[in-house]
Amino acid sequence: MASFTETLDELLPGHDLTITLDDGTTMEGRASPVRYVPDDRFRIEIDPADESIRRCEVSSEYVDGAWEPPQVRHYALGDDDWTVVGEAENLQISR
């Protein structure tokens, strides 16, 4: 998890990113906005490249000295609510 959160220091709104989930699938999109408070919490909203997904986000909290596994969820066309799609294992930024 350390490398994931270290990457967050570099992430700014407008950066393109790829998130790899725990099942090996990837989600791509543009970060907008990014909220990161070291040793507390983070939440990244993603404007997804996949047009069938309206909104996507990855978030985590720092609890008892460690980061919780970052959860990825999205709101796709036809959905009534957010759907958790997995845990994020990797975050790559392409500027």
mmCIF file of N, CA and C in Angstrom:
data_model
loop_
_atom_site.group_PDB
_atom_site.id
_atom_site.type_symbol
_atom_site.label_atom_id
_atom_site.label_comp_id
_atom_site.label_asym_id
_atom_site.label_seq_id
_atom_site.Cartn_x
_atom_site.Cartn_y
_atom_site.Cartn_z
ATOM 1 N N MET A 1 0.816 -1.202 0.000
ATOM 2 C CA MET A 1 0.000 0.000 0.000
ATOM 3 C C MET A 1 0.849 1.251 0.000
ATOM 4 N N ALA A 2 2.060 1.185 0.506
ATOM 5 C CA ALA A 2 2.900 2.378 0.582
ATOM 6 C C ALA A 2 3.112 2.995 -0.794
ATOM 7 N N SER A 3 3.412 2.187 -1.810
ATOM 8 C CA SER A 3 3.658 2.743 -3.128
ATOM 9 C C SER A 3 2.397 3.388 -3.709
ATOM 10 N N PHE A 4 1.242 2.817 -3.406
ATOM 11 C CA PHE A 4 -0.023 3.396 -3.877
ATOM 12 C C PHE A 4 -0.198 4.795 -3.303
ATOM 13 N N THR A 5 -0.041 4.940 -1.986
ATOM 14 C CA THR A 5 -0.248 6.252 -1.369
ATOM 15 C C THR A 5 0.868 7.226 -1.716
ATOM 16 N N GLU A 6 2.086 6.737 -1.930
ATOM 17 C CA GLU A 6 3.159 7.626 -2.370
ATOM 18 C C GLU A 6 2.833 8.200 -3.741
ATOM 19 N N THR A 7 2.209 7.408 -4.602
ATOM 20 C CA THR A 7 1.799 7.870 -5.926
ATOM 21 C C THR A 7 0.764 8.986 -5.807
ATOM 22 N N LEU A 8 -0.047 8.952 -4.766
ATOM 23 C CA LEU A 8 -1.084 9.969 -4.595
ATOM 24 C C LEU A 8 -0.498 11.362 -4.440
ATOM 25 N N ASP A 9 0.724 11.465 -3.884
ATOM 26 C CA ASP A 9 1.369 12.771 -3.761
ATOM 27 C C ASP A 9 1.593 13.420 -5.124
ATOM 28 N N GLU A 10 1.727 12.606 -6.172
ATOM 29 C CA GLU A 10 1.996 13.099 -7.521
ATOM 30 C C GLU A 10 0.724 13.337 -8.331
ATOM 31 N N LEU A 11 -0.398 12.784 -7.896
ATOM 32 C CA LEU A 11 -1.634 12.815 -8.676
ATOM 33 C C LEU A 11 -2.348 14.154 -8.540
ATOM 34 N N LEU A 12 -2.674 14.736 -9.682
ATOM 35 C CA LEU A 12 -3.402 15.998 -9.715
ATOM 36 C C LEU A 12 -4.643 15.848 -10.602
ATOM 37 N N PRO A 13 -5.670 16.668 -10.366
ATOM 38 C CA PRO A 13 -6.820 16.633 -11.265
ATOM 39 C C PRO A 13 -6.373 16.833 -12.705
ATOM 40 N N GLY A 14 -6.945 16.049 -13.598
ATOM 41 C CA GLY A 14 -6.599 16.132 -15.008
ATOM 42 C C GLY A 14 -5.609 15.077 -15.449
ATOM 43 N N HIS A 15 -4.896 14.467 -14.496
ATOM 44 C CA HIS A 15 -3.983 13.385 -14.869
ATOM 45 C C HIS A 15 -4.777 12.162 -15.312
ATOM 46 N N ASP A 16 -4.296 11.510 -16.360
ATOM 47 C CA ASP A 16 -4.868 10.227 -16.774
ATOM 48 C C ASP A 16 -4.274 9.152 -15.884
ATOM 49 N N LEU A 17 -5.095 8.175 -15.523
ATOM 50 C CA LEU A 17 -4.593 7.120 -14.652
ATOM 51 C C LEU A 17 -5.210 5.776 -15.003
ATOM 52 N N THR A 18 -4.521 4.738 -14.575
ATOM 53 C CA THR A 18 -4.987 3.363 -14.711
ATOM 54 C C THR A 18 -4.934 2.727 -13.337
ATOM 55 N N ILE A 19 -6.042 2.145 -12.920
ATOM 56 C CA ILE A 19 -6.114 1.446 -11.645
ATOM 57 C C ILE A 19 -6.284 -0.033 -11.938
ATOM 58 N N THR A 20 -5.425 -0.849 -11.347
ATOM 59 C CA THR A 20 -5.533 -2.300 -11.473
ATOM 60 C C THR A 20 -6.226 -2.832 -10.230
ATOM 61 N N LEU A 21 -7.290 -3.602 -10.452
ATOM 62 C CA LEU A 21 -8.061 -4.181 -9.350
ATOM 63 C C LEU A 21 -7.472 -5.516 -8.915
ATOM 64 N N ASP A 22 -7.924 -5.989 -7.762
ATOM 65 C CA ASP A 22 -7.421 -7.237 -7.202
ATOM 66 C C ASP A 22 -7.723 -8.455 -8.075
ATOM 67 N N ASP A 23 -8.681 -8.356 -8.978
ATOM 68 C CA ASP A 23 -8.974 -9.483 -9.882
ATOM 69 C C ASP A 23 -8.219 -9.360 -11.209
ATOM 70 N N GLY A 24 -7.355 -8.337 -11.328
ATOM 71 C CA GLY A 24 -6.543 -8.161 -12.530
ATOM 72 C C GLY A 24 -7.137 -7.237 -13.573
ATOM 73 N N THR A 25 -8.409 -6.870 -13.439
ATOM 74 C CA THR A 25 -8.999 -5.951 -14.410
ATOM 75 C C THR A 25 -8.465 -4.537 -14.171
ATOM 76 N N THR A 26 -8.564 -3.708 -15.190
ATOM 77 C CA THR A 26 -8.105 -2.335 -15.068
ATOM 78 C C THR A 26 -9.232 -1.367 -15.378
ATOM 79 N N MET A 27 -9.139 -0.202 -14.775
ATOM 80 C CA MET A 27 -10.062 0.892 -15.044
ATOM 81 C C MET A 27 -9.210 2.095 -15.398
ATOM 82 N N GLU A 28 -9.585 2.776 -16.474
ATOM 83 C CA GLU A 28 -8.838 3.945 -16.922
ATOM 84 C C GLU A 28 -9.737 5.168 -16.918
ATOM 85 N N GLY A 29 -9.113 6.314 -16.717
ATOM 86 C CA GLY A 29 -9.865 7.551 -16.756
ATOM 87 C C GLY A 29 -9.002 8.725 -16.338
ATOM 88 N N ARG A 30 -9.659 9.856 -16.175
ATOM 89 C CA ARG A 30 -8.992 11.100 -15.796
ATOM 90 C C ARG A 30 -9.396 11.456 -14.366
ATOM 91 N N ALA A 31 -8.402 11.767 -13.537
ATOM 92 C CA ALA A 31 -8.656 12.126 -12.140
ATOM 93 C C ALA A 31 -9.335 13.487 -12.064
ATOM 94 N N SER A 32 -10.443 13.534 -11.290
ATOM 95 C CA SER A 32 -11.161 14.784 -11.128
ATOM 96 C C SER A 32 -12.251 14.627 -10.081
ATOM 97 N N PRO A 33 -12.179 15.154 -8.938
ATOM 98 C CA PRO A 33 -11.047 15.751 -8.245
ATOM 99 C C PRO A 33 -10.271 14.703 -7.450
ATOM 100 N N VAL A 34 -9.208 15.165 -6.772
ATOM 101 C CA VAL A 34 -8.386 14.310 -5.920
ATOM 102 C C VAL A 34 -8.403 14.917 -4.519
ATOM 103 N N ARG A 35 -8.770 14.112 -3.547
ATOM 104 C CA ARG A 35 -8.724 14.554 -2.149
ATOM 105 C C ARG A 35 -7.815 13.586 -1.403
ATOM 106 N N TYR A 36 -6.679 14.077 -0.927
ATOM 107 C CA TYR A 36 -5.707 13.225 -0.238
ATOM 108 C C TYR A 36 -5.185 13.942 0.992
ATOM 109 N N VAL A 37 -5.407 13.343 2.155
ATOM 110 C CA VAL A 37 -4.884 13.847 3.412
ATOM 111 C C VAL A 37 -3.982 12.745 3.968
ATOM 112 N N PRO A 38 -2.645 12.928 3.912
ATOM 113 C CA PRO A 38 -1.742 11.880 4.380
ATOM 114 C C PRO A 38 -2.090 11.407 5.794
ATOM 115 N N ASP A 39 -1.978 10.112 5.989
ATOM 116 C CA ASP A 39 -2.269 9.470 7.277
ATOM 117 C C ASP A 39 -3.690 9.742 7.768
ATOM 118 N N ASP A 40 -4.632 9.937 6.842
ATOM 119 C CA ASP A 40 -6.031 10.135 7.219
ATOM 120 C C ASP A 40 -6.971 9.458 6.232
ATOM 121 N N ARG A 41 -7.051 9.979 5.006
ATOM 122 C CA ARG A 41 -7.968 9.413 4.010
ATOM 123 C C ARG A 41 -7.642 9.937 2.629
ATOM 124 N N PHE A 42 -8.139 9.216 1.615
ATOM 125 C CA PHE A 42 -8.089 9.735 0.262
ATOM 126 C C PHE A 42 -9.323 9.293 -0.498
ATOM 127 N N ARG A 43 -9.657 10.084 -1.492
ATOM 128 C CA ARG A 43 -10.775 9.781 -2.393
ATOM 129 C C ARG A 43 -10.445 10.407 -3.737
ATOM 130 N N ILE A 44 -10.454 9.581 -4.769
ATOM 131 C CA ILE A 44 -10.179 10.045 -6.120
ATOM 132 C C ILE A 44 -11.414 9.779 -6.958
ATOM 133 N N GLU A 45 -11.993 10.825 -7.508
ATOM 134 C CA GLU A 45 -13.066 10.645 -8.480
ATOM 135 C C GLU A 45 -12.433 10.517 -9.847
ATOM 136 N N ILE A 46 -12.977 9.635 -10.658
ATOM 137 C CA ILE A 46 -12.412 9.358 -11.966
ATOM 138 C C ILE A 46 -13.479 9.558 -13.027
ATOM 139 N N ASP A 47 -13.121 10.327 -14.037
ATOM 140 C CA ASP A 47 -13.962 10.455 -15.224
ATOM 141 C C ASP A 47 -13.568 9.265 -16.110
ATOM 142 N N PRO A 48 -14.369 8.190 -16.108
ATOM 143 C CA PRO A 48 -13.950 6.943 -16.755
ATOM 144 C C PRO A 48 -13.896 7.024 -18.278
ATOM 145 N N ALA A 49 -12.925 6.300 -18.841
ATOM 146 C CA ALA A 49 -12.806 6.195 -20.293
ATOM 147 C C ALA A 49 -13.939 5.345 -20.869
ATOM 148 N N ASP A 50 -14.427 4.379 -20.083
ATOM 149 C CA ASP A 50 -15.527 3.500 -20.486
ATOM 150 C C ASP A 50 -16.831 4.295 -20.417
ATOM 151 N N GLU A 51 -17.450 4.542 -21.555
ATOM 152 C CA GLU A 51 -18.642 5.386 -21.600
ATOM 153 C C GLU A 51 -19.878 4.760 -20.958
ATOM 154 N N SER A 52 -19.835 3.458 -20.638
ATOM 155 C CA SER A 52 -20.978 2.831 -19.972
ATOM 156 C C SER A 52 -20.963 3.100 -18.464
ATOM 157 N N ILE A 53 -19.861 3.662 -17.966
ATOM 158 C CA ILE A 53 -19.748 3.990 -16.545
ATOM 159 C C ILE A 53 -19.840 5.501 -16.409
ATOM 160 N N ARG A 54 -20.800 5.957 -15.603
ATOM 161 C CA ARG A 54 -21.000 7.404 -15.435
ATOM 162 C C ARG A 54 -20.015 8.006 -14.448
ATOM 163 N N ARG A 55 -19.763 7.324 -13.342
ATOM 164 C CA ARG A 55 -18.855 7.839 -12.317
ATOM 165 C C ARG A 55 -18.068 6.683 -11.729
ATOM 166 N N CYS A 56 -16.873 6.976 -11.256
ATOM 167 C CA CYS A 56 -16.023 5.966 -10.641
ATOM 168 C C CYS A 56 -15.210 6.653 -9.554
ATOM 169 N N GLU A 57 -14.885 5.912 -8.494
ATOM 170 C CA GLU A 57 -14.026 6.471 -7.456
ATOM 171 C C GLU A 57 -13.258 5.373 -6.748
ATOM 172 N N VAL A 58 -12.124 5.753 -6.168
ATOM 173 C CA VAL A 58 -11.336 4.865 -5.323
ATOM 174 C C VAL A 58 -11.087 5.632 -4.028
ATOM 175 N N SER A 59 -11.235 4.944 -2.888
ATOM 176 C CA SER A 59 -11.068 5.629 -1.608
ATOM 177 C C SER A 59 -10.563 4.663 -0.543
ATOM 178 N N SER A 60 -9.968 5.256 0.485
ATOM 179 C CA SER A 60 -9.469 4.487 1.620
ATOM 180 C C SER A 60 -9.311 5.417 2.815
ATOM 181 N N GLU A 61 -9.257 4.810 3.999
ATOM 182 C CA GLU A 61 -8.998 5.554 5.232
ATOM 183 C C GLU A 61 -7.807 4.942 5.951
ATOM 184 N N TYR A 62 -7.112 5.776 6.697
ATOM 185 C CA TYR A 62 -5.970 5.352 7.499
ATOM 186 C C TYR A 62 -6.498 5.043 8.894
ATOM 187 N N VAL A 63 -6.436 3.763 9.294
ATOM 188 C CA VAL A 63 -7.020 3.330 10.560
ATOM 189 C C VAL A 63 -5.972 2.569 11.372
ATOM 190 N N ASP A 64 -5.799 2.966 12.620
ATOM 191 C CA ASP A 64 -4.872 2.283 13.534
ATOM 192 C C ASP A 64 -3.482 2.088 12.936
ATOM 193 N N GLY A 65 -2.961 3.131 12.280
ATOM 194 C CA GLY A 65 -1.600 3.100 11.772
ATOM 195 C C GLY A 65 -1.404 2.429 10.429
ATOM 196 N N ALA A 66 -2.492 2.105 9.738
ATOM 197 C CA ALA A 66 -2.366 1.451 8.430
ATOM 198 C C ALA A 66 -3.524 1.858 7.523
ATOM 199 N N TRP A 67 -3.255 1.823 6.209
ATOM 200 C CA TRP A 67 -4.299 2.126 5.232
ATOM 201 C C TRP A 67 -5.209 0.920 5.060
ATOM 202 N N GLU A 68 -6.497 1.165 5.045
ATOM 203 C CA GLU A 68 -7.475 0.130 4.696
ATOM 204 C C GLU A 68 -7.311 -0.186 3.216
ATOM 205 N N PRO A 69 -7.659 -1.384 2.758
ATOM 206 C CA PRO A 69 -7.583 -1.664 1.314
ATOM 207 C C PRO A 69 -8.442 -0.657 0.547
ATOM 208 N N PRO A 70 -7.876 -0.029 -0.485
ATOM 209 C CA PRO A 70 -8.632 0.965 -1.239
ATOM 210 C C PRO A 70 -9.759 0.316 -2.043
ATOM 211 N N GLN A 71 -10.965 0.782 -1.822
ATOM 212 C CA GLN A 71 -12.145 0.253 -2.498
ATOM 213 C C GLN A 71 -12.439 1.050 -3.767
ATOM 214 N N VAL A 72 -12.762 0.333 -4.829
ATOM 215 C CA VAL A 72 -13.143 0.962 -6.089
ATOM 216 C C VAL A 72 -14.621 0.686 -6.303
ATOM 217 N N ARG A 73 -15.345 1.722 -6.630
ATOM 218 C CA ARG A 73 -16.765 1.551 -6.927
ATOM 219 C C ARG A 73 -17.123 2.424 -8.112
ATOM 220 N N HIS A 74 -18.215 2.051 -8.786
ATOM 221 C CA HIS A 74 -18.656 2.867 -9.913
ATOM 222 C C HIS A 74 -20.165 2.904 -9.982
ATOM 223 N N TYR A 75 -20.634 3.857 -10.772
ATOM 224 C CA TYR A 75 -22.055 4.070 -11.023
ATOM 225 C C TYR A 75 -22.207 3.993 -12.534
ATOM 226 N N ALA A 76 -22.728 2.870 -13.006
ATOM 227 C CA ALA A 76 -22.833 2.646 -14.448
ATOM 228 C C ALA A 76 -24.220 3.016 -14.956
ATOM 229 N N LEU A 77 -24.328 3.175 -16.265
ATOM 230 C CA LEU A 77 -25.627 3.442 -16.880
ATOM 231 C C LEU A 77 -26.586 2.315 -16.522
ATOM 232 N N GLY A 78 -27.766 2.671 -16.097
ATOM 233 C CA GLY A 78 -28.769 1.680 -15.727
ATOM 234 C C GLY A 78 -28.732 1.277 -14.267
ATOM 235 N N ASP A 79 -27.694 1.647 -13.530
ATOM 236 C CA ASP A 79 -27.606 1.318 -12.104
ATOM 237 C C ASP A 79 -28.462 2.280 -11.291
ATOM 238 N N ASP A 80 -28.952 1.784 -10.152
ATOM 239 C CA ASP A 80 -29.701 2.624 -9.226
ATOM 240 C C ASP A 80 -28.829 3.170 -8.108
ATOM 241 N N ASP A 81 -27.631 2.585 -7.948
ATOM 242 C CA ASP A 81 -26.749 2.992 -6.865
ATOM 243 C C ASP A 81 -25.316 2.606 -7.210
ATOM 244 N N TRP A 82 -24.380 2.983 -6.355
ATOM 245 C CA TRP A 82 -22.971 2.631 -6.526
ATOM 246 C C TRP A 82 -22.788 1.123 -6.410
ATOM 247 N N THR A 83 -21.828 0.587 -7.162
ATOM 248 C CA THR A 83 -21.467 -0.831 -7.107
ATOM 249 C C THR A 83 -19.988 -0.942 -6.775
ATOM 250 N N VAL A 84 -19.647 -1.681 -5.706
ATOM 251 C CA VAL A 84 -18.249 -1.936 -5.384
ATOM 252 C C VAL A 84 -17.743 -2.964 -6.376
ATOM 253 N N VAL A 85 -16.639 -2.634 -7.065
ATOM 254 C CA VAL A 85 -16.110 -3.528 -8.097
ATOM 255 C C VAL A 85 -14.819 -4.220 -7.675
ATOM 256 N N GLY A 86 -14.254 -3.841 -6.528
ATOM 257 C CA GLY A 86 -13.069 -4.525 -6.032
ATOM 258 C C GLY A 86 -12.146 -3.611 -5.265
ATOM 259 N N GLU A 87 -10.972 -4.159 -4.952
ATOM 260 C CA GLU A 87 -9.939 -3.404 -4.267
ATOM 261 C C GLU A 87 -8.865 -3.006 -5.271
ATOM 262 N N ALA A 88 -8.349 -1.806 -5.129
ATOM 263 C CA ALA A 88 -7.277 -1.325 -6.005
ATOM 264 C C ALA A 88 -5.948 -1.865 -5.504
ATOM 265 N N GLU A 89 -5.178 -2.431 -6.417
ATOM 266 C CA GLU A 89 -3.857 -2.933 -6.060
ATOM 267 C C GLU A 89 -2.735 -2.064 -6.609
ATOM 268 N N ASN A 90 -3.027 -1.307 -7.679
ATOM 269 C CA ASN A 90 -1.977 -0.506 -8.298
ATOM 270 C C ASN A 90 -2.604 0.729 -8.937
ATOM 271 N N LEU A 91 -1.839 1.804 -8.933
ATOM 272 C CA LEU A 91 -2.255 3.057 -9.544
ATOM 273 C C LEU A 91 -1.108 3.555 -10.393
ATOM 274 N N GLN A 92 -1.368 3.755 -11.689
ATOM 275 C CA GLN A 92 -0.357 4.297 -12.593
ATOM 276 C C GLN A 92 -0.857 5.611 -13.162
ATOM 277 N N ILE A 93 0.023 6.603 -13.155
ATOM 278 C CA ILE A 93 -0.310 7.923 -13.681
ATOM 279 C C ILE A 93 0.387 8.110 -15.017
ATOM 280 N N SER A 94 -0.384 8.546 -16.019
ATOM 281 C CA SER A 94 0.213 8.946 -17.291
ATOM 282 C C SER A 94 -0.233 10.380 -17.534
ATOM 283 N N ARG A 95 0.676 11.279 -17.493
ATOM 284 C CA ARG A 95 0.358 12.713 -17.546
ATOM 285 C C ARG A 95 -0.001 13.169 -18.921
#
